[in-house]
Amino acid sequence: MAAATLTTGLLTAGTATAEQSGTTAPCRISVGSVTAGGDHRMQTFSATAPVTKVTDKIVAKDVYPDGQTRLSPAVRYGPGEGSELHTGQVVLGSVLYDFSYRTPVGGGTVSQKQLTRVGPGWQNYRSLDRSTVGAKSVEWSLTNDGAELERRTVKTENGRVYRHMDGWASNFRGVKGMALISQTSRYDTFLMTHSTGRLYTARLPRVSGHIIQPVVKPIRMSTWGVFETLVAAPCGQGTIVLGIDRDTGNGYLYSVGHANGLSTVIKGLGKAPGTFKDPVYFSWTKYSDPLLFGE
């Protein structure tokens, strides 16, 4: 597969533990989900072998109507003004919303919930991710058939949020799961799983030109096609990735080093405790976590 052309698909992968990057404590990944009842759930896993579940809790109940959530990118949270603020985006049915709400620190009763309608048409997409570097945010969305991966620039002016589609890349058919693993001022990098079983990185420019020329590199050539959902968190110079097999409800944790094509170091940490059968999964990200990390 040529570096700039996606012909057979992509894949998603993981991270490096803190032990690998020279510190003593293992890294953790906080996996979020929206339950069938519209609750926000958090499961935190330690990147050890065997995998250890540190937290499993309902952060907030009845955030959304039952059974309506289709897509949710990463949710950011952190303490402030004696409570904990949670913000992000969500697709309910066919409509995209920005949302925010507060709970007591650590979760609990929801207050000051705001759900701001952005617009319809999102029944045509099967993924949504947001990348923020400095003051600039972009959103990436993949069409249901994988024919197009679209880039939107997000701007806030006079208290209102504006989105403008300013780029697209073609031929992502066969992609099953994707997760953002690197962001710089010039490009974002995703890991993607593919129906052929292959694992890829796809580097996508954040600026310059409506026709996006992705740089696509294989990471592994087989076995990754079972994962329809990927959740990633940075760790040292790499990434922790949870691959979820929606058919079985099983999740497996991986430590993926610095992306370097087929030479990328990937360590399987094992099966994550519990089952993964909630309708929608995402990554929990603290406001205090660094947003700028590169390859």
mmCIF file of C-alpha atoms in Angstrom, residues 11-293:
data_model
loop_
_atom_site.group_PDB
_atom_site.id
_atom_site.type_symbol
_atom_site.label_atom_id
_atom_site.label_comp_id
_atom_site.label_asym_id
_atom_site.label_seq_id
_atom_site.Cartn_x
_atom_site.Cartn_y
_atom_site.Cartn_z
ATOM 1 C CA LEU A 11 -6.175 -0.146 12.000
ATOM 2 C CA THR A 12 -5.869 1.156 15.517
ATOM 3 C CA ALA A 13 -3.297 0.603 18.172
ATOM 4 C CA GLY A 14 -1.973 1.410 21.508
ATOM 5 C CA THR A 15 0.538 2.821 23.853
ATOM 6 C CA ALA A 16 3.614 2.476 26.002
ATOM 7 C CA THR A 17 3.342 1.963 29.718
ATOM 8 C CA ALA A 18 4.991 4.355 32.121
ATOM 9 C CA GLU A 19 7.341 1.549 33.087
ATOM 10 C CA GLN A 20 8.526 1.426 29.480
ATOM 11 C CA SER A 21 9.056 5.184 29.396
ATOM 12 C CA GLY A 22 11.273 5.246 32.463
ATOM 13 C CA THR A 23 8.889 5.945 35.344
ATOM 14 C CA THR A 24 7.777 3.564 38.070
ATOM 15 C CA ALA A 25 3.982 3.682 37.968
ATOM 16 C CA PRO A 26 2.137 2.093 35.041
ATOM 17 C CA CYS A 27 -0.001 4.306 32.839
ATOM 18 C CA ARG A 28 -3.778 4.221 33.026
ATOM 19 C CA ILE A 29 -6.566 4.569 30.500
ATOM 20 C CA SER A 30 -10.041 5.833 31.424
ATOM 21 C CA VAL A 31 -12.602 4.294 29.088
ATOM 22 C CA GLY A 32 -15.924 6.079 28.893
ATOM 23 C CA SER A 33 -19.240 4.760 27.677
ATOM 24 C CA VAL A 34 -22.854 5.777 27.296
ATOM 25 C CA THR A 35 -25.161 3.099 28.670
ATOM 26 C CA ALA A 36 -28.483 2.087 27.112
ATOM 27 C CA GLY A 37 -30.116 4.245 29.799
ATOM 28 C CA GLY A 38 -28.153 7.351 28.751
ATOM 29 C CA ASP A 39 -25.736 7.326 31.728
ATOM 30 C CA HIS A 40 -22.049 8.280 31.547
ATOM 31 C CA ARG A 41 -19.840 5.442 32.797
ATOM 32 C CA MET A 42 -16.084 5.393 33.507
ATOM 33 C CA GLN A 43 -13.855 2.314 33.652
ATOM 34 C CA THR A 44 -10.171 2.911 34.403
ATOM 35 C CA PHE A 45 -7.547 0.250 33.682
ATOM 36 C CA SER A 46 -3.903 0.032 34.668
ATOM 37 C CA ALA A 47 -1.553 -0.859 31.808
ATOM 38 C CA THR A 48 -0.117 -3.924 33.521
ATOM 39 C CA ALA A 49 -0.031 -7.596 32.635
ATOM 40 C CA PRO A 50 -2.447 -8.923 33.707
ATOM 41 C CA VAL A 51 -4.666 -5.884 33.195
ATOM 42 C CA THR A 52 -6.069 -4.393 36.406
ATOM 43 C CA LYS A 53 -9.395 -2.558 36.631
ATOM 44 C CA VAL A 54 -8.950 0.452 38.935
ATOM 45 C CA THR A 55 -12.376 2.121 38.624
ATOM 46 C CA ASP A 56 -15.844 1.200 37.392
ATOM 47 C CA LYS A 57 -18.490 3.799 38.174
ATOM 48 C CA ILE A 58 -21.456 5.739 36.840
ATOM 49 C CA VAL A 59 -20.215 9.328 36.643
ATOM 50 C CA ALA A 60 -23.625 10.814 35.842
ATOM 51 C CA LYS A 61 -27.081 9.336 35.354
ATOM 52 C CA ASP A 62 -29.570 10.233 32.609
ATOM 53 C CA VAL A 63 -27.233 12.528 30.720
ATOM 54 C CA TYR A 64 -29.049 11.633 27.470
ATOM 55 C CA PRO A 65 -32.426 10.100 26.560
ATOM 56 C CA ASP A 66 -32.499 6.282 26.668
ATOM 57 C CA GLY A 67 -31.168 4.563 23.554
ATOM 58 C CA GLN A 68 -30.568 7.747 21.529
ATOM 59 C CA THR A 69 -26.759 8.094 21.562
ATOM 60 C CA ARG A 70 -24.975 7.170 18.320
ATOM 61 C CA LEU A 71 -21.539 8.835 18.563
ATOM 62 C CA SER A 72 -19.436 10.454 21.278
ATOM 63 C CA PRO A 73 -15.862 11.741 20.927
ATOM 64 C CA ALA A 74 -13.664 12.210 23.991
ATOM 65 C CA VAL A 75 -15.269 13.863 27.015
ATOM 66 C CA ARG A 76 -13.157 16.349 28.993
ATOM 67 C CA TYR A 77 -13.614 16.885 32.711
ATOM 68 C CA GLY A 78 -12.056 18.558 35.719
ATOM 69 C CA PRO A 79 -12.791 20.361 38.994
ATOM 70 C CA GLY A 80 -13.910 23.944 39.167
ATOM 71 C CA GLU A 81 -16.057 26.164 41.390
ATOM 72 C CA GLY A 82 -16.603 23.400 43.921
ATOM 73 C CA SER A 83 -17.882 20.894 41.363
ATOM 74 C CA GLU A 84 -16.680 18.941 38.335
ATOM 75 C CA LEU A 85 -17.346 20.191 34.813
ATOM 76 C CA HIS A 86 -17.813 17.774 31.890
ATOM 77 C CA THR A 87 -17.865 18.952 28.252
ATOM 78 C CA GLY A 88 -17.920 17.405 24.796
ATOM 79 C CA GLN A 89 -19.978 16.561 21.735
ATOM 80 C CA VAL A 90 -22.589 13.886 21.135
ATOM 81 C CA VAL A 91 -24.775 12.643 18.289
ATOM 82 C CA LEU A 92 -28.311 11.814 19.417
ATOM 83 C CA GLY A 93 -30.262 10.156 16.623
ATOM 84 C CA SER A 94 -29.232 12.186 13.582
ATOM 85 C CA VAL A 95 -28.402 15.474 15.370
ATOM 86 C CA LEU A 96 -25.036 16.713 16.669
ATOM 87 C CA TYR A 97 -24.953 18.593 19.988
ATOM 88 C CA ASP A 98 -22.385 20.325 22.152
ATOM 89 C CA PHE A 99 -22.961 19.537 25.824
ATOM 90 C CA SER A 100 -21.805 20.434 29.298
ATOM 91 C CA TYR A 101 -22.875 19.507 32.812
ATOM 92 C CA ARG A 102 -21.617 19.574 36.385
ATOM 93 C CA THR A 103 -21.481 16.951 39.111
ATOM 94 C CA PRO A 104 -19.878 16.759 42.542
ATOM 95 C CA VAL A 105 -16.164 15.965 42.254
ATOM 96 C CA GLY A 106 -15.890 12.281 41.327
ATOM 97 C CA GLY A 107 -19.417 12.088 39.910
ATOM 98 C CA GLY A 108 -22.969 12.164 41.190
ATOM 99 C CA THR A 109 -26.122 14.217 40.680
ATOM 100 C CA VAL A 110 -26.129 16.210 37.430
ATOM 101 C CA SER A 111 -26.642 19.977 37.541
ATOM 102 C CA GLN A 112 -26.417 22.879 35.071
ATOM 103 C CA LYS A 113 -26.805 20.550 32.112
ATOM 104 C CA GLN A 114 -26.721 22.253 28.717
ATOM 105 C CA LEU A 115 -27.370 20.552 25.382
ATOM 106 C CA THR A 116 -26.799 22.891 22.430
ATOM 107 C CA ARG A 117 -28.053 21.747 19.027
ATOM 108 C CA VAL A 118 -25.462 22.033 16.256
ATOM 109 C CA GLY A 119 -27.257 20.470 13.311
ATOM 110 C CA PRO A 120 -28.789 17.365 11.648
ATOM 111 C CA GLY A 121 -27.459 14.923 9.034
ATOM 112 C CA TRP A 122 -25.277 12.826 11.307
ATOM 113 C CA GLN A 123 -27.043 9.581 10.459
ATOM 114 C CA ASN A 124 -24.602 9.560 7.514
ATOM 115 C CA TYR A 125 -21.508 9.199 9.759
ATOM 116 C CA ARG A 126 -20.126 6.408 11.927
ATOM 117 C CA SER A 127 -17.255 8.159 13.708
ATOM 118 C CA LEU A 128 -16.533 11.553 15.237
ATOM 119 C CA ASP A 129 -13.264 12.753 16.824
ATOM 120 C CA ARG A 130 -12.061 16.179 17.919
ATOM 121 C CA SER A 131 -8.428 17.334 18.064
ATOM 122 C CA THR A 132 -7.402 20.551 19.837
ATOM 123 C CA VAL A 133 -3.963 22.132 19.607
ATOM 124 C CA GLY A 134 -3.644 25.562 21.180
ATOM 125 C CA ALA A 135 -6.675 27.615 20.202
ATOM 126 C CA LYS A 136 -7.512 25.587 17.095
ATOM 127 C CA SER A 137 -9.853 22.611 17.075
ATOM 128 C CA VAL A 138 -10.682 20.329 14.164
ATOM 129 C CA GLU A 139 -13.210 17.521 13.975
ATOM 130 C CA TRP A 140 -12.843 14.366 11.896
ATOM 131 C CA SER A 141 -15.844 12.293 10.791
ATOM 132 C CA LEU A 142 -16.002 9.129 8.685
ATOM 133 C CA THR A 143 -18.991 8.442 6.438
ATOM 134 C CA ASN A 144 -20.939 5.206 6.917
ATOM 135 C CA ASP A 145 -19.546 3.652 3.740
ATOM 136 C CA GLY A 146 -15.984 4.776 4.470
ATOM 137 C CA ALA A 147 -15.813 6.611 1.167
ATOM 138 C CA GLU A 148 -14.830 9.897 2.793
ATOM 139 C CA LEU A 149 -13.097 11.142 5.938
ATOM 140 C CA GLU A 150 -14.060 14.772 6.470
ATOM 141 C CA ARG A 151 -12.272 17.566 8.358
ATOM 142 C CA ARG A 152 -14.116 20.475 9.973
ATOM 143 C CA THR A 153 -12.537 23.531 11.550
ATOM 144 C CA VAL A 154 -14.243 24.585 14.796
ATOM 145 C CA LYS A 155 -14.199 28.246 15.826
ATOM 146 C CA THR A 156 -15.804 30.185 18.663
ATOM 147 C CA GLU A 157 -16.813 33.776 17.974
ATOM 148 C CA ASN A 158 -18.892 35.996 20.255
ATOM 149 C CA GLY A 159 -19.819 33.029 22.375
ATOM 150 C CA ARG A 160 -21.077 30.951 19.427
ATOM 151 C CA VAL A 161 -19.415 27.849 17.971
ATOM 152 C CA TYR A 162 -19.031 27.590 14.182
ATOM 153 C CA ARG A 163 -18.038 24.517 12.167
ATOM 154 C CA HIS A 164 -16.802 24.637 8.591
ATOM 155 C CA MET A 165 -15.932 21.592 6.486
ATOM 156 C CA ASP A 166 -12.632 22.488 4.840
ATOM 157 C CA GLY A 167 -11.109 19.181 3.779
ATOM 158 C CA TRP A 168 -11.700 15.540 2.964
ATOM 159 C CA ALA A 169 -9.791 12.365 2.168
ATOM 160 C CA SER A 170 -11.171 9.527 0.073
ATOM 161 C CA ASN A 171 -11.062 5.730 0.091
ATOM 162 C CA PHE A 172 -11.328 4.693 3.727
ATOM 163 C CA ARG A 173 -13.620 1.778 2.943
ATOM 164 C CA GLY A 174 -13.176 -1.205 5.224
ATOM 165 C CA VAL A 175 -12.113 0.828 8.252
ATOM 166 C CA LYS A 176 -13.708 -0.631 11.394
ATOM 167 C CA GLY A 177 -12.246 1.235 14.383
ATOM 168 C CA MET A 178 -10.186 4.410 14.663
ATOM 169 C CA ALA A 179 -8.629 6.396 17.483
ATOM 170 C CA LEU A 180 -6.626 9.610 17.644
ATOM 171 C CA ILE A 181 -3.097 8.867 18.938
ATOM 172 C CA SER A 182 -1.099 11.978 18.046
ATOM 173 C CA GLN A 183 -1.785 15.650 17.411
ATOM 174 C CA THR A 184 0.515 18.500 16.437
ATOM 175 C CA SER A 185 -0.109 21.927 14.938
ATOM 176 C CA ARG A 186 0.390 20.459 11.449
ATOM 177 C CA TYR A 187 -1.245 17.034 11.465
ATOM 178 C CA ASP A 188 -3.257 14.477 13.426
ATOM 179 C CA THR A 189 -2.484 10.762 13.442
ATOM 180 C CA PHE A 190 -5.024 7.993 13.853
ATOM 181 C CA LEU A 191 -4.724 4.270 14.399
ATOM 182 C CA MET A 192 -7.260 2.327 12.392
ATOM 183 C CA THR A 193 -8.422 -1.282 12.216
ATOM 184 C CA HIS A 194 -9.587 -2.757 8.942
ATOM 185 C CA SER A 195 -11.827 -5.584 7.823
ATOM 186 C CA THR A 196 -8.774 -7.317 6.292
ATOM 187 C CA GLY A 197 -7.293 -7.618 9.788
ATOM 188 C CA ARG A 198 -4.606 -5.026 9.172
ATOM 189 C CA LEU A 199 -3.514 -2.221 11.493
ATOM 190 C CA TYR A 200 -2.441 1.162 10.109
ATOM 191 C CA THR A 201 -1.500 4.675 11.082
ATOM 192 C CA ALA A 202 -3.008 7.495 9.035
ATOM 193 C CA ARG A 203 -1.414 10.936 9.294
ATOM 194 C CA LEU A 204 -3.875 13.658 8.277
ATOM 195 C CA PRO A 205 -2.965 17.342 7.698
ATOM 196 C CA ARG A 206 -4.885 19.787 9.893
ATOM 197 C CA VAL A 207 -4.467 22.608 7.367
ATOM 198 C CA SER A 208 -3.651 23.403 3.727
ATOM 199 C CA GLY A 209 -5.948 22.204 1.013
ATOM 200 C CA HIS A 210 -9.428 20.802 0.584
ATOM 201 C CA ILE A 211 -8.130 17.536 -0.864
ATOM 202 C CA ILE A 212 -6.325 15.801 2.002
ATOM 203 C CA GLN A 213 -3.443 13.516 1.094
ATOM 204 C CA PRO A 214 -3.105 11.113 4.041
ATOM 205 C CA VAL A 215 0.150 9.340 4.808
ATOM 206 C CA VAL A 216 -0.888 5.755 5.543
ATOM 207 C CA LYS A 217 1.496 3.132 6.905
ATOM 208 C CA PRO A 218 0.838 -0.484 7.931
ATOM 209 C CA ILE A 219 1.635 -1.365 11.548
ATOM 210 C CA ARG A 220 0.513 -5.011 11.517
ATOM 211 C CA MET A 221 -0.742 -7.159 8.647
ATOM 212 C CA SER A 222 -3.266 -9.422 10.413
ATOM 213 C CA THR A 223 -5.385 -10.258 13.507
ATOM 214 C CA TRP A 224 -6.667 -6.729 14.263
ATOM 215 C CA GLY A 225 -9.905 -6.902 12.274
ATOM 216 C CA VAL A 226 -11.955 -8.159 15.233
ATOM 217 C CA PHE A 227 -11.887 -4.718 16.879
ATOM 218 C CA GLU A 228 -14.751 -2.462 15.820
ATOM 219 C CA THR A 229 -14.005 0.093 18.557
ATOM 220 C CA LEU A 230 -10.714 1.590 19.736
ATOM 221 C CA VAL A 231 -10.109 3.822 22.749
ATOM 222 C CA ALA A 232 -6.644 5.361 23.172
ATOM 223 C CA ALA A 233 -4.716 7.355 25.774
ATOM 224 C CA PRO A 234 -1.169 8.795 25.568
ATOM 225 C CA CYS A 235 1.543 7.189 27.687
ATOM 226 C CA GLY A 236 5.157 8.293 27.536
ATOM 227 C CA GLN A 237 6.282 8.211 23.904
ATOM 228 C CA GLY A 238 3.494 5.818 22.945
ATOM 229 C CA THR A 239 -0.155 5.034 23.470
ATOM 230 C CA ILE A 240 -2.372 2.697 25.470
ATOM 231 C CA VAL A 241 -5.139 1.247 23.332
ATOM 232 C CA LEU A 242 -8.175 -0.746 24.290
ATOM 233 C CA GLY A 243 -9.523 -2.782 21.378
ATOM 234 C CA ILE A 244 -13.166 -3.810 21.796
ATOM 235 C CA ASP A 245 -14.674 -6.783 19.979
ATOM 236 C CA ARG A 246 -18.349 -5.824 19.864
ATOM 237 C CA ASP A 247 -19.388 -9.342 18.786
ATOM 238 C CA THR A 248 -18.118 -10.938 22.005
ATOM 239 C CA GLY A 249 -18.097 -7.938 24.340
ATOM 240 C CA ASN A 250 -14.420 -8.540 25.133
ATOM 241 C CA GLY A 251 -11.756 -5.838 25.393
ATOM 242 C CA TYR A 252 -7.987 -6.244 25.086
ATOM 243 C CA LEU A 253 -5.347 -3.745 26.180
ATOM 244 C CA TYR A 254 -2.186 -2.993 24.195
ATOM 245 C CA SER A 255 0.901 -0.900 24.743
ATOM 246 C CA VAL A 256 2.049 0.616 21.455
ATOM 247 C CA GLY A 257 5.358 2.400 21.179
ATOM 248 C CA HIS A 258 6.414 5.228 18.901
ATOM 249 C CA ALA A 259 4.783 4.672 15.490
ATOM 250 C CA ASN A 260 7.382 3.334 13.063
ATOM 251 C CA GLY A 261 5.568 1.256 10.465
ATOM 252 C CA LEU A 262 5.976 -2.485 10.761
ATOM 253 C CA SER A 263 8.820 -1.935 13.259
ATOM 254 C CA THR A 264 6.417 -0.387 15.791
ATOM 255 C CA VAL A 265 6.676 -2.163 19.141
ATOM 256 C CA ILE A 266 3.290 -3.487 20.299
ATOM 257 C CA LYS A 267 2.882 -5.368 23.551
ATOM 258 C CA GLY A 268 -0.341 -7.221 24.310
ATOM 259 C CA LEU A 269 -1.195 -6.756 27.997
ATOM 260 C CA GLY A 270 -4.152 -9.132 28.002
ATOM 261 C CA LYS A 271 -7.921 -9.183 28.324
ATOM 262 C CA ALA A 272 -9.460 -6.314 30.264
ATOM 263 C CA PRO A 273 -11.698 -7.429 33.155
ATOM 264 C CA GLY A 274 -15.433 -7.299 32.516
ATOM 265 C CA THR A 275 -17.525 -7.062 29.371
ATOM 266 C CA PHE A 276 -17.955 -4.188 26.925
ATOM 267 C CA LYS A 277 -21.535 -4.155 25.685
ATOM 268 C CA ASP A 278 -22.575 -0.528 26.170
ATOM 269 C CA PRO A 279 -23.818 1.108 22.932
ATOM 270 C CA VAL A 280 -21.116 3.826 22.659
ATOM 271 C CA TYR A 281 -17.517 4.110 23.922
ATOM 272 C CA PHE A 282 -15.178 7.113 24.202
ATOM 273 C CA SER A 283 -12.102 8.384 26.056
ATOM 274 C CA TRP A 284 -12.290 10.395 29.290
ATOM 275 C CA THR A 285 -9.703 13.215 29.231
ATOM 276 C CA LYS A 286 -8.844 15.523 32.132
ATOM 277 C CA TYR A 287 -8.518 19.259 31.473
ATOM 278 C CA SER A 288 -5.116 19.032 33.142
ATOM 279 C CA ASP A 289 -3.895 16.396 30.663
ATOM 280 C CA PRO A 290 -1.596 17.748 27.939
ATOM 281 C CA LEU A 291 -3.352 18.092 24.602
ATOM 282 C CA LEU A 292 -0.229 18.533 22.503
ATOM 283 C CA PHE A 293 1.708 15.361 21.873
#
